[in-house]
Amino acid sequence: MLKINIFRLFPRAVAAASLLAFVAACAQSQTATDEWPTVTSPVVQDPAMEARIAQIVAGMTLRQKIGQMTQADIRSITPDEVREHYIGSILNGGGAWPQGNKHATVKDWADLAGAYYRASMTTDMAVQIPVIWGTDAVHGHNNVFGATLFPHNIGLGAAHDPELVGRIAAETARQVRATGITWSFAPTVAVVQSPRWGRTYESYSSDPALVRDYAHAFVRGLQGDIAGPDAVMASVKHFIGDGGTHGGIDQGETRAPLADLIATHAPGYYGALEAGVQTVMVSYSSWTDSKAGASHGKMHGNRALITDVLKGRLGFDGLVVSDWNAIEQVDGCTKAHCPQAVNAGIDLFMVPDDWKAFIDNTVADVEDGAVPMSRIDDAVTRIIRVKMRSGLFEQSPVPAADRSGAIASDDGEALAREAVAKSLVLLKNRRPGLFPLPRDARILLVGRGADSVVAQLGGWSLTWQGDGTDDADFPQADDMLSALRKAVSDGGRVDFSVDAAGVDPRDYDVVIAVLSETPYAEMKGDIRLPGTLRHSDRYPQDLAVLKAVSGKGVPVVSILYSGRPVYANDLINRSDAFIAAWLPGTEATGIADVLFGDRDFTGRLPFDWPGAACPESSARPVLFARGHGLRAAETAKLRELPLDKVASCPMLDE
Ligand code: BGC
Ligand code: BGC
């Protein structure tokens, strides 16, 4: 590298100024380039393994190959069908459990995994190829009854702590392996641009550098040493631009110049690839190059980005998986037929229900020449490579009996509790000495979120949308009420009233109000224009309860459970302290730890916090910038915030 001593060439002051200009120019060129960077995976190809794979592929029939390229949902396929059709992979979509039983035990999961695995190893193929099971363990092993659930990614982003993320991934891998599963559809590395998107909470941050570091840490933690008994293959998703859709619409259109894909939306992939990630999931979204004015259609049909960039330029040699029925959104395709997606470079197809027709159609495509055999061979080679690297050819994924049974552990719970504490962002704190709360305080606890585990978990929690469950489904969890009761000392007291009706706050030392969104996930969680981002438009009870308890001379501490930053000036005005707690998971005890001073507030905003009901069309869209967050001892005089009264937002230009 060429090194110039700028100080020797110029007098000091000039040197400093030109150095700044030079640095600025570098930063600029880094964000404006159309060149993809060079990234290197630490997982290198082993010639002996490659030779073995080539031999296996050479001995396979076309049907066997296409079977390997097929992934079905456990609700739609039996172990016998896996054997008969040479199925390469299965998944449990959100809310799919063994025998359709929400309370299935760890043993039920491991038994089912064993049944699918044994079926895949008793086909009439020349060489048996183990089936690989994928699951969405996106905040712990969240489809499994009794699992410790961590804060959703947005809360981890607030913690700004890659090392913590690595430990969470490793603990998640341990949970997943206990059920006989060896692949997780995580991490999501979306760099979300609009909190309207219902998947904002699956995103760590709007800061690409943080997402890159987290992706690296998560993949390292989950995959471990790849072939080890606790290793789970990661799937970095959703490639690419999922967080940039116009208006924050799920599965929508990302309009951005190529340079933005490279600098803003891709860094999570760089981090994951540099950690040796073995699988990549493609995005439902489409990409329009706004600089070139060219629409490239749905990502599932995008050969240039999947094959030329990801597999070529970025050197990815693992497998690319499609998203749930996503191929049907490619022009000219259906759920069960999409040669465009095969030719674009997707290797494994998540065709949850229509897997049989997909196999028939794809076999026919190869026979007709619509898909070249070389493409099929590449796909199958990659699928076998990932399975071999993960140790599946050597060892059954099903845990020995003495390892299954325990999904939650003391260590896992302590880790979740630590993560919750570190994820809290103290947005406002106007009373010196308010924190830490004394343990003998008389506390009035109010609000819909206060006794609701379901509210603190959000989506992807036992069910897909996080609905259809109640707190009895999470006996392992603490809500705010139980966490506070465990934390107060003998002289202290916690009384709970959801709406504060008939109670006088003046009988207490402090009011804690837990405000919350109700759970949602992809598709259903969007706040579409012209809707506002004002929390109290959707949850008027939260404003009502603050009206009932504020202005009585007793300090009010508000805690908000939300999957996104929201416009909340009305709620913040009525709070002495305001805490963004995101979707903390099963351990509300971590919140109590911070309130009572066992830990300080250290979280900082991973996204800008809106200062307007319609941030996208407002002149002052931001109240608190990304990075904001107070310590317990820091107070700030926040003036009375203006109330933006608009009832709806202008639509964006089409
Ligand atoms: C989501 C993915 C998820 C898959 C399987 C899709 O709808 O977009 O993130 O991995 O479902 O549940
Ligand atoms: C299924 C979920 C799945 C989701 C993916 C839903 O219809 O029930 O299991 O994860 O689709 O979009």
XYZ file of C-alpha atoms and ligand atoms in Angstrom:
678
model
C 0.000 0.000 0.000
C 1.256 3.499 -0.815
C 1.873 5.567 2.299
C 2.336 9.300 2.060
C 3.414 11.352 4.998
C 1.112 14.239 4.473
C 2.691 16.205 7.342
C 6.022 16.266 5.607
C 4.516 17.612 2.408
C 2.455 20.406 3.905
C 2.638 22.753 6.862
C 0.514 21.538 9.772
C -2.699 23.492 9.403
C -2.920 22.890 5.699
C -2.126 19.241 6.288
C -4.953 18.860 8.792
C -7.440 20.460 6.427
C -6.384 18.412 3.443
C -6.338 15.273 5.531
C -9.956 15.900 6.440
C -10.813 16.492 2.822
C -8.956 13.331 1.875
C -10.802 11.283 4.498
C -14.106 12.766 3.370
C -13.302 11.918 -0.237
C -12.499 8.333 0.737
C -15.732 7.985 2.683
C -17.580 9.414 -0.286
C -15.985 7.093 -2.780
C -16.754 4.177 -0.492
C -20.449 4.949 -0.463
C -20.681 5.845 -4.118
C -18.926 2.967 -5.765
C -20.512 0.496 -8.162
C -17.790 -2.035 -7.347
C -18.536 -4.932 -5.032
C -15.834 -5.475 -2.439
C -13.679 -8.562 -2.132
C -14.672 -10.793 0.769
C -13.054 -14.031 1.819
C -14.701 -16.951 3.565
C -12.653 -18.780 6.177
C -14.304 -22.038 5.064
C -12.137 -23.280 2.211
C -12.912 -26.093 -0.171
C -11.388 -29.417 0.644
C -10.296 -31.191 -2.566
C -11.040 -34.638 -1.148
C -14.527 -33.558 -0.138
C -15.107 -31.941 -3.533
C -14.064 -35.135 -5.283
C -16.436 -37.163 -3.137
C -19.300 -34.765 -3.876
C -18.616 -34.920 -7.619
C -18.753 -38.677 -7.473
C -22.058 -38.681 -5.617
C -23.606 -36.196 -8.041
C -22.402 -38.219 -11.023
C -24.235 -41.248 -9.670
C -27.604 -39.543 -9.173
C -30.672 -39.698 -11.402
C -32.411 -36.492 -12.459
C -35.321 -37.137 -10.069
C -32.941 -37.683 -7.202
C -31.198 -34.413 -7.992
C -34.412 -32.413 -8.172
C -35.621 -34.094 -4.987
C -32.502 -32.819 -3.271
C -33.313 -29.307 -4.499
C -36.733 -29.433 -2.837
C -37.731 -28.239 0.637
C -41.177 -29.070 2.059
C -42.957 -28.027 5.250
C -43.425 -30.696 7.944
C -47.193 -30.104 7.756
C -47.155 -31.257 4.153
C -44.726 -34.138 4.028
C -44.224 -37.424 5.875
C -40.923 -39.207 6.464
C -42.005 -41.861 3.963
C -42.481 -39.212 1.317
C -39.034 -37.807 2.089
C -37.613 -41.268 1.376
C -39.663 -41.887 -1.717
C -38.967 -38.509 -3.345
C -35.323 -38.055 -2.244
C -36.264 -34.790 -0.535
C -33.228 -32.690 0.301
C -34.687 -30.516 3.013
C -37.669 -29.889 5.246
C -38.674 -26.900 7.336
C -41.138 -26.034 10.006
C -42.641 -22.706 8.976
C -43.699 -20.303 11.722
C -46.201 -22.120 13.935
C -45.555 -25.628 12.571
C -44.881 -28.165 15.325
C -44.624 -31.966 15.532
C -48.125 -33.474 15.334
C -49.498 -29.938 15.152
C -49.031 -29.749 18.914
C -48.137 -26.289 20.189
C -46.811 -27.858 23.374
C -44.723 -30.540 21.662
C -41.780 -31.507 23.862
C -38.129 -31.374 22.944
C -38.295 -35.150 22.663
C -41.224 -34.896 20.217
C -39.120 -32.596 18.049
C -36.042 -34.797 18.231
C -38.104 -37.917 17.497
C -39.596 -36.314 14.421
C -36.166 -35.130 13.294
C -34.960 -38.690 13.738
C -37.816 -40.076 11.662
C -37.084 -37.720 8.756
C -33.359 -38.340 8.997
C -33.703 -42.136 9.003
C -36.083 -41.944 6.059
C -33.542 -39.934 4.077
C -30.859 -42.520 4.844
C -32.865 -45.486 3.592
C -33.649 -44.497 0.023
C -32.692 -46.505 -3.035
C -29.998 -43.973 -3.949
C -26.467 -45.227 -4.540
C -25.221 -42.971 -1.755
C -27.590 -41.861 1.015
C -27.852 -38.099 1.436
C -29.086 -36.895 4.829
C -32.063 -34.527 4.837
C -31.424 -31.119 6.431
C -34.132 -29.463 8.548
C -34.396 -25.659 8.650
C -36.219 -23.594 11.262
C -36.721 -19.906 12.004
C -34.789 -19.669 15.273
C -34.750 -15.899 15.022
C -34.762 -14.982 18.721
C -33.951 -18.276 20.368
C -35.635 -21.499 19.213
C -38.891 -19.642 19.044
C -41.202 -22.292 17.613
C -40.516 -24.606 20.531
C -42.538 -24.682 23.735
C -40.431 -23.854 26.780
C -37.530 -22.189 24.946
C -35.838 -19.105 26.344
C -36.575 -16.301 23.912
C -34.136 -13.451 23.450
C -34.927 -9.871 22.502
C -35.771 -9.516 18.835
C -32.952 -8.137 16.712
C -33.929 -4.486 17.098
C -33.256 -4.736 20.830
C -29.921 -6.426 20.238
C -29.072 -3.559 17.887
C -29.688 -1.143 20.756
C -27.156 -3.051 22.858
C -24.353 -2.309 20.350
C -22.576 -5.450 21.534
C -21.407 -7.977 18.888
C -19.882 -10.224 21.544
C -23.289 -10.555 23.218
C -24.835 -11.423 19.853
C -22.258 -14.165 19.381
C -23.117 -15.701 22.735
C -26.843 -15.547 21.967
C -26.253 -17.297 18.647
C -24.253 -20.038 20.358
C -26.981 -20.559 22.954
C -29.585 -20.601 20.181
C -27.564 -23.281 18.392
C -27.552 -25.360 21.561
C -31.359 -25.066 21.795
C -31.808 -25.942 18.134
C -29.525 -28.975 18.287
C -31.435 -30.284 21.303
C -34.367 -30.786 18.918
C -32.349 -32.545 16.227
C -32.369 -29.564 13.865
C -29.163 -28.267 12.254
C -30.129 -25.211 10.241
C -31.668 -21.857 11.148
C -33.061 -19.167 8.865
C -31.140 -16.418 10.650
C -29.664 -13.854 10.875
C -31.789 -11.246 9.132
C -29.418 -8.521 7.995
C -31.981 -6.130 6.558
C -30.930 -2.514 6.948
C -34.358 -1.048 7.436
C -35.094 2.376 6.009
C -38.714 2.798 7.122
C -40.219 1.729 10.462
C -43.478 1.210 8.593
C -42.167 -2.197 7.592
C -43.643 -4.886 9.820
C -40.293 -6.664 9.938
C -38.400 -3.691 11.365
C -37.838 -5.620 14.596
C -36.033 -8.376 12.698
C -33.455 -5.770 11.680
C -30.561 -4.911 13.962
C -30.140 -1.337 12.861
C -30.177 1.197 10.066
C -26.392 1.370 10.485
C -24.781 -0.943 7.896
C -21.526 -1.142 9.861
C -23.280 -2.457 12.962
C -25.272 -4.944 10.879
C -22.041 -6.168 9.307
C -20.408 -6.731 12.719
C -23.511 -8.439 14.093
C -23.884 -10.717 11.076
C -20.298 -11.822 11.543
C -20.735 -12.447 15.263
C -24.049 -14.250 14.843
C -22.823 -16.586 12.115
C -19.676 -17.414 14.079
C -21.736 -18.114 17.185
C -24.379 -20.215 15.423
C -22.125 -22.222 13.124
C -19.403 -22.680 15.713
C -16.758 -24.944 14.231
C -19.286 -26.054 11.576
C -19.052 -29.818 11.952
C -19.290 -29.822 15.740
C -22.152 -31.312 17.751
C -23.522 -27.863 18.622
C -23.161 -26.319 15.189
C -26.186 -24.982 13.339
C -25.908 -23.684 9.785
C -26.856 -20.032 9.469
C -28.914 -18.507 6.673
C -28.280 -14.853 6.085
C -31.410 -13.199 4.683
C -33.094 -11.751 2.689
C -30.823 -11.170 -0.297
C -30.905 -8.287 -1.059
C -32.547 -4.954 -0.310
C -35.408 -6.356 1.813
C -35.133 -3.423 4.226
C -35.340 -0.769 1.559
C -38.752 -1.208 0.042
C -40.685 1.842 -1.070
C -43.036 2.961 1.711
C -41.796 0.104 3.919
C -44.134 -2.326 2.188
C -43.404 -5.990 2.917
C -42.204 -7.889 -0.150
C -42.262 -4.575 -2.019
C -40.013 -2.716 -4.413
C -36.593 -1.425 -3.398
C -35.689 1.622 -5.430
C -32.031 2.366 -5.025
C -28.923 2.860 -7.092
C -26.512 -0.065 -7.232
C -24.119 1.879 -5.019
C -26.754 1.817 -2.247
C -27.172 -1.922 -2.496
C -23.423 -2.251 -2.149
C -22.917 0.238 0.683
C -26.202 0.082 2.614
C -28.013 -3.204 2.055
C -25.118 -5.613 1.467
C -22.722 -5.135 4.408
C -24.524 -7.793 6.481
C -23.639 -10.286 3.737
C -19.997 -9.240 3.808
C -19.889 -9.869 7.565
C -21.684 -13.196 7.244
C -19.532 -14.391 4.330
C -16.379 -13.458 6.206
C -17.661 -15.618 9.063
C -18.191 -18.558 6.701
C -21.982 -18.500 6.371
C -23.178 -21.572 4.478
C -26.614 -20.536 3.232
C -28.264 -17.390 1.896
C -32.026 -16.830 1.588
C -33.352 -14.715 -1.260
C -35.701 -11.773 -0.688
C -39.321 -11.522 -1.753
C -38.666 -7.922 -2.747
C -37.824 -6.579 -6.168
C -35.072 -4.192 -7.133
C -35.307 -1.133 -9.311
C -32.045 0.622 -10.060
C -33.198 4.177 -9.502
C -30.072 5.691 -11.026
C -30.193 3.697 -14.217
C -33.998 3.828 -14.227
C -34.131 0.063 -14.757
C -36.471 -2.405 -13.094
C -34.847 -5.757 -12.388
C -37.995 -7.450 -11.118
C -38.229 -9.858 -8.227
C -35.004 -10.903 -6.585
C -35.931 -14.569 -7.028
C -35.385 -14.142 -10.753
C -32.258 -11.995 -10.525
C -29.410 -13.944 -12.052
C -27.023 -10.995 -12.073
C -27.158 -10.533 -8.319
C -27.548 -14.158 -7.213
C -25.158 -15.848 -9.611
C -22.795 -13.180 -10.895
C -22.449 -11.157 -7.702
C -23.124 -13.494 -4.763
C -21.694 -16.712 -6.141
C -19.193 -15.076 -8.472
C -17.818 -11.781 -7.250
C -18.392 -12.490 -3.544
C -17.242 -16.076 -3.869
C -20.134 -17.719 -2.017
C -19.889 -21.514 -2.422
C -22.718 -22.581 -0.074
C -26.386 -22.963 -1.020
C -28.965 -20.329 -1.940
C -32.491 -21.051 -0.695
C -35.689 -19.436 -1.922
C -38.214 -17.934 0.481
C -41.636 -19.405 1.246
C -43.538 -19.797 -2.047
C -41.628 -16.763 -3.262
C -40.939 -18.157 -6.733
C -44.561 -17.582 -7.688
C -43.895 -13.835 -7.634
C -41.371 -14.039 -10.451
C -42.958 -13.001 -13.740
C -44.383 -16.010 -15.509
C -43.947 -18.418 -12.571
C -46.246 -20.302 -10.220
C -45.677 -21.757 -6.763
C -44.748 -25.056 -8.331
C -42.921 -24.030 -11.474
C -40.190 -21.496 -12.017
C -37.310 -22.306 -14.351
C -36.353 -18.602 -14.174
C -35.513 -18.994 -10.480
C -33.510 -22.169 -11.057
C -31.588 -20.457 -13.821
C -31.113 -17.352 -11.698
C -29.041 -19.490 -9.350
C -31.347 -20.601 -6.542
C -30.285 -24.055 -5.378
C -32.874 -25.174 -2.854
C -36.569 -24.400 -3.238
C -38.850 -23.656 -0.305
C -41.997 -25.013 -1.912
C -43.724 -25.866 1.374
C -46.879 -27.533 0.099
C -46.568 -27.894 -3.674
C -43.294 -29.753 -3.558
C -44.515 -32.713 -5.587
C -45.619 -30.633 -8.548
C -42.416 -28.625 -8.297
C -40.360 -31.792 -8.709
C -42.373 -32.947 -11.728
C -42.225 -29.549 -13.392
C -38.524 -29.084 -12.820
C -37.687 -32.567 -14.080
C -39.645 -31.686 -17.231
C -37.781 -28.368 -17.536
C -34.469 -30.166 -17.599
C -35.727 -32.753 -20.061
C -37.004 -29.946 -22.319
C -33.763 -28.010 -22.062
C -35.360 -25.025 -20.289
C -32.902 -25.611 -17.450
C -29.403 -26.913 -18.231
C -28.139 -29.978 -16.391
C -25.016 -28.025 -15.437
C -27.200 -25.694 -13.358
C -28.820 -28.667 -11.606
C -25.439 -30.208 -10.906
C -24.173 -26.941 -9.455
C -27.220 -26.731 -7.176
C -26.921 -30.315 -5.949
C -23.169 -29.952 -5.448
C -23.755 -26.942 -3.213
C -26.490 -28.680 -1.229
C -24.330 -31.747 -0.601
C -21.332 -29.539 0.207
C -23.225 -27.758 2.962
C -24.525 -31.024 4.375
C -21.066 -32.558 4.327
C -19.387 -29.562 5.887
C -21.979 -29.557 8.649
C -21.070 -33.134 9.573
C -24.457 -34.587 8.617
C -22.845 -37.344 6.529
C -20.816 -38.484 9.513
C -23.284 -38.192 12.324
C -27.020 -38.275 12.909
C -28.333 -34.850 13.902
C -30.540 -36.421 16.509
C -29.201 -35.805 19.994
C -28.340 -38.683 22.256
C -31.179 -39.267 24.691
C -29.250 -37.686 27.533
C -28.897 -34.432 25.630
C -32.520 -33.893 24.691
C -35.099 -32.793 27.200
C -33.681 -29.509 28.363
C -34.241 -26.576 26.103
C -34.132 -23.834 28.710
C -31.111 -23.592 30.959
C -30.016 -21.322 33.771
C -27.199 -20.029 31.630
C -29.535 -19.331 28.746
C -31.948 -17.451 30.986
C -29.140 -15.411 32.516
C -27.946 -14.549 29.021
C -31.418 -13.470 27.914
C -31.753 -11.368 31.044
C -28.423 -9.682 30.354
C -29.456 -9.018 26.746
C -32.741 -7.462 27.839
C -30.961 -5.169 30.285
C -28.482 -4.075 27.617
C -31.204 -3.463 25.034
C -33.116 -0.830 26.997
C -32.866 2.732 25.723
C -33.645 5.493 28.172
C -35.011 8.155 25.860
C -36.074 10.661 28.483
C -35.260 11.144 32.166
C -36.290 14.422 33.699
C -36.137 13.750 37.447
C -32.719 13.710 39.063
C -32.442 10.780 41.427
C -35.376 8.835 39.977
C -33.137 5.864 39.161
C -32.358 3.477 40.629
C -35.778 2.839 42.134
C -35.568 1.845 45.781
C -36.412 -1.807 46.385
C -38.848 -0.891 49.106
C -40.830 1.396 46.810
C -44.597 1.207 46.642
C -45.159 0.718 42.930
C -48.335 1.148 40.941
C -47.990 -0.900 37.766
C -50.383 -0.085 34.918
C -50.810 -0.688 31.202
C -51.694 -3.483 28.784
C -48.152 -4.756 28.525
C -47.535 -5.120 32.245
C -48.885 -8.625 32.687
C -48.493 -9.839 29.110
C -45.688 -12.145 28.075
C -47.279 -12.313 24.638
C -46.793 -8.543 24.200
C -43.133 -8.669 25.136
C -42.409 -11.559 22.737
C -43.856 -10.112 19.520
C -44.121 -12.182 16.341
C -42.234 -15.427 15.609
C -43.033 -16.709 19.098
C -44.545 -20.193 19.149
C -46.743 -18.974 16.297
C -45.863 -17.143 13.123
C -47.577 -13.830 13.923
C -47.250 -14.206 17.694
C -51.043 -14.433 17.923
C -53.287 -17.274 19.067
C -51.252 -17.786 22.243
C -51.641 -16.670 25.827
C -49.306 -16.433 28.781
C -50.063 -20.032 29.785
C -48.162 -21.059 26.643
C -44.988 -19.529 28.111
C -44.637 -20.898 31.635
C -40.884 -20.273 31.445
C -41.336 -16.504 31.102
C -41.500 -13.564 33.475
C -43.712 -10.619 32.638
C -43.187 -7.166 34.143
C -45.542 -7.874 37.022
C -43.780 -11.043 38.123
C -40.342 -9.530 37.486
C -41.100 -6.530 39.706
C -42.594 -8.681 42.426
C -39.437 -10.778 42.463
C -37.283 -7.654 42.622
C -38.875 -5.627 45.424
C -37.786 -6.151 48.998
C -40.040 -6.844 51.967
C -41.074 -3.248 52.500
C -41.880 -2.827 48.804
C -45.175 -3.453 47.071
C -46.385 -3.856 43.496
C -50.068 -3.302 42.766
C -51.322 -3.844 39.242
C -54.221 -2.175 37.483
C -54.408 -2.388 33.726
C -56.172 0.975 33.269
C -55.636 2.638 36.674
C -59.403 2.887 37.154
C -60.317 3.547 40.777
C -56.740 3.765 42.006
C -55.033 6.875 43.287
C -51.418 7.173 42.129
C -50.750 9.380 45.162
C -50.856 6.260 47.303
C -47.617 5.163 45.601
C -43.997 6.258 45.276
C -43.812 5.621 41.572
C -46.014 4.560 38.655
C -44.650 2.169 36.063
C -46.704 2.086 32.872
C -46.081 -0.674 30.328
C -47.330 0.370 26.899
C -47.209 -1.982 23.969
C -47.963 -2.891 20.426
C -49.725 -6.206 19.910
C -47.683 -8.889 18.145
C -47.291 -9.006 14.386
C -44.915 -10.418 11.819
C -44.293 -10.150 8.105
C -47.204 -9.191 5.848
C -49.538 -8.251 8.697
C -47.264 -5.874 10.592
C -46.888 -3.079 8.044
C -48.229 0.367 8.844
C -49.172 1.360 5.347
C -49.616 4.905 4.172
C -51.724 6.939 4.723
C -51.647 5.590 8.292
C -49.608 7.565 10.816
C -46.795 6.213 12.976
C -48.559 7.575 16.075
C -48.705 4.788 18.651
C -51.812 6.155 20.339
C -53.771 6.038 17.052
C -53.519 2.274 17.193
C -53.497 1.818 20.952
C -55.586 4.650 22.472
C -55.722 2.751 25.794
C -52.034 3.523 26.301
C -52.598 7.271 26.126
C -55.686 6.903 28.315
C -53.804 5.105 31.067
C -51.070 7.745 31.056
C -53.729 10.443 31.294
C -55.063 8.679 34.373
C -51.729 8.495 36.195
C -49.728 11.538 35.064
C -49.776 15.031 36.564
C -50.472 13.723 40.071
C -47.083 14.569 41.536
C -45.970 10.952 41.421
C -43.237 10.096 38.926
C -44.325 8.054 35.927
C -41.882 5.656 34.279
C -43.136 4.471 30.876
C -41.821 1.333 29.251
C -42.770 0.714 25.628
C -42.763 -2.717 23.977
C -42.597 -2.162 20.250
C -41.109 -3.708 17.162
C -40.196 -0.330 15.719
C -39.596 3.252 16.759
C -42.964 5.018 16.829
C -44.222 8.572 17.069
C -45.033 8.944 20.765
C -44.696 12.620 21.722
C -48.030 12.512 23.565
C -46.866 9.537 25.652
C -43.399 10.955 26.251
C -44.859 14.261 27.487
C -46.828 12.409 30.139
C -43.809 10.418 31.335
C -40.974 11.468 33.640
C -38.872 8.695 32.201
C -39.476 6.908 28.919
C -37.828 3.598 28.083
C -37.838 1.894 24.685
C -37.735 -1.809 25.603
C -38.393 -3.207 22.074
C -39.553 -6.830 22.166
C -37.544 -8.216 25.058
C -38.569 -11.881 25.019
C -39.142 -14.132 28.012
C -37.003 -12.320 30.600
C -38.659 -9.111 31.799
C -36.432 -9.650 34.845
C -33.731 -7.907 32.809
C -35.833 -4.728 32.846
C -36.234 -4.912 36.615
C -32.446 -5.298 36.949
C -31.965 -1.911 35.334
C -34.830 -0.150 37.088
C -33.409 -1.153 40.471
C -29.821 -0.365 39.566
C -28.198 -3.787 39.253
C -27.196 -2.566 35.828
C -27.093 0.870 34.242
C -29.010 1.926 31.147
C -26.509 1.433 28.333
C -28.643 0.871 25.219
C -28.603 3.395 22.390
C -31.107 3.830 19.580
C -30.426 1.529 16.614
C -32.733 3.663 14.447
C -33.812 7.284 14.399
C -36.848 7.884 16.605
C -39.640 9.750 14.782
C -40.516 13.288 15.738
C -43.518 13.432 13.432
C -46.542 11.284 12.769
C -45.554 11.099 9.104
C -41.759 11.196 9.173
C -41.371 10.604 5.446
C -43.139 13.848 4.583
C -42.163 15.970 7.561
C -39.604 18.766 7.727
C -38.564 17.566 11.213
C -38.774 13.809 10.996
C -36.430 12.907 13.861
C -36.939 13.451 17.602
C -33.966 11.397 18.805
C -31.214 10.448 16.390
C -29.767 6.964 16.148
C -27.238 6.607 18.973
C -29.284 8.522 21.555
C -29.667 6.940 24.974
C -29.251 8.259 28.520
C -27.586 6.653 31.531
C -29.594 6.256 34.742
C -27.832 9.217 36.334
C -28.247 11.465 33.302
C -31.179 13.766 33.301
C -32.099 16.084 30.511
C -34.626 18.851 30.507
C -36.777 17.910 27.580
C -39.140 20.718 26.697
C -42.809 19.875 26.284
C -42.858 18.192 22.890
C -45.114 19.648 20.205
C -48.044 17.453 19.269
C -48.367 16.722 15.597
C -52.113 16.498 15.064
C -52.319 15.145 11.518
C -54.780 12.282 11.227
C -53.298 10.738 8.099
C -50.183 10.992 5.993
C -49.726 12.089 2.396
C -49.069 9.234 -0.015
C -45.586 9.040 -1.512
C -45.059 9.693 -5.191
C -45.673 6.537 -7.130
C -40.022 -15.427 5.649
C -38.674 -16.002 5.977
C -38.817 -17.296 6.708
C -39.704 -18.238 5.931
C -39.919 -19.578 6.597
C -40.912 -16.455 5.005
O -42.184 -15.960 4.803
O -39.876 -14.313 4.802
O -37.932 -15.059 6.705
O -37.552 -17.846 6.928
O -40.959 -17.642 5.738
O -40.764 -19.492 7.679
C -47.163 -20.263 7.436
C -45.904 -20.060 8.245
C -44.793 -19.544 7.376
C -45.254 -18.319 6.664
C -44.217 -17.853 5.732
C -47.529 -18.990 6.742
O -48.642 -19.182 5.933
O -48.206 -20.701 8.260
O -45.537 -21.280 8.784
O -43.632 -19.278 8.122
O -46.445 -18.559 5.955
O -44.661 -16.740 5.015
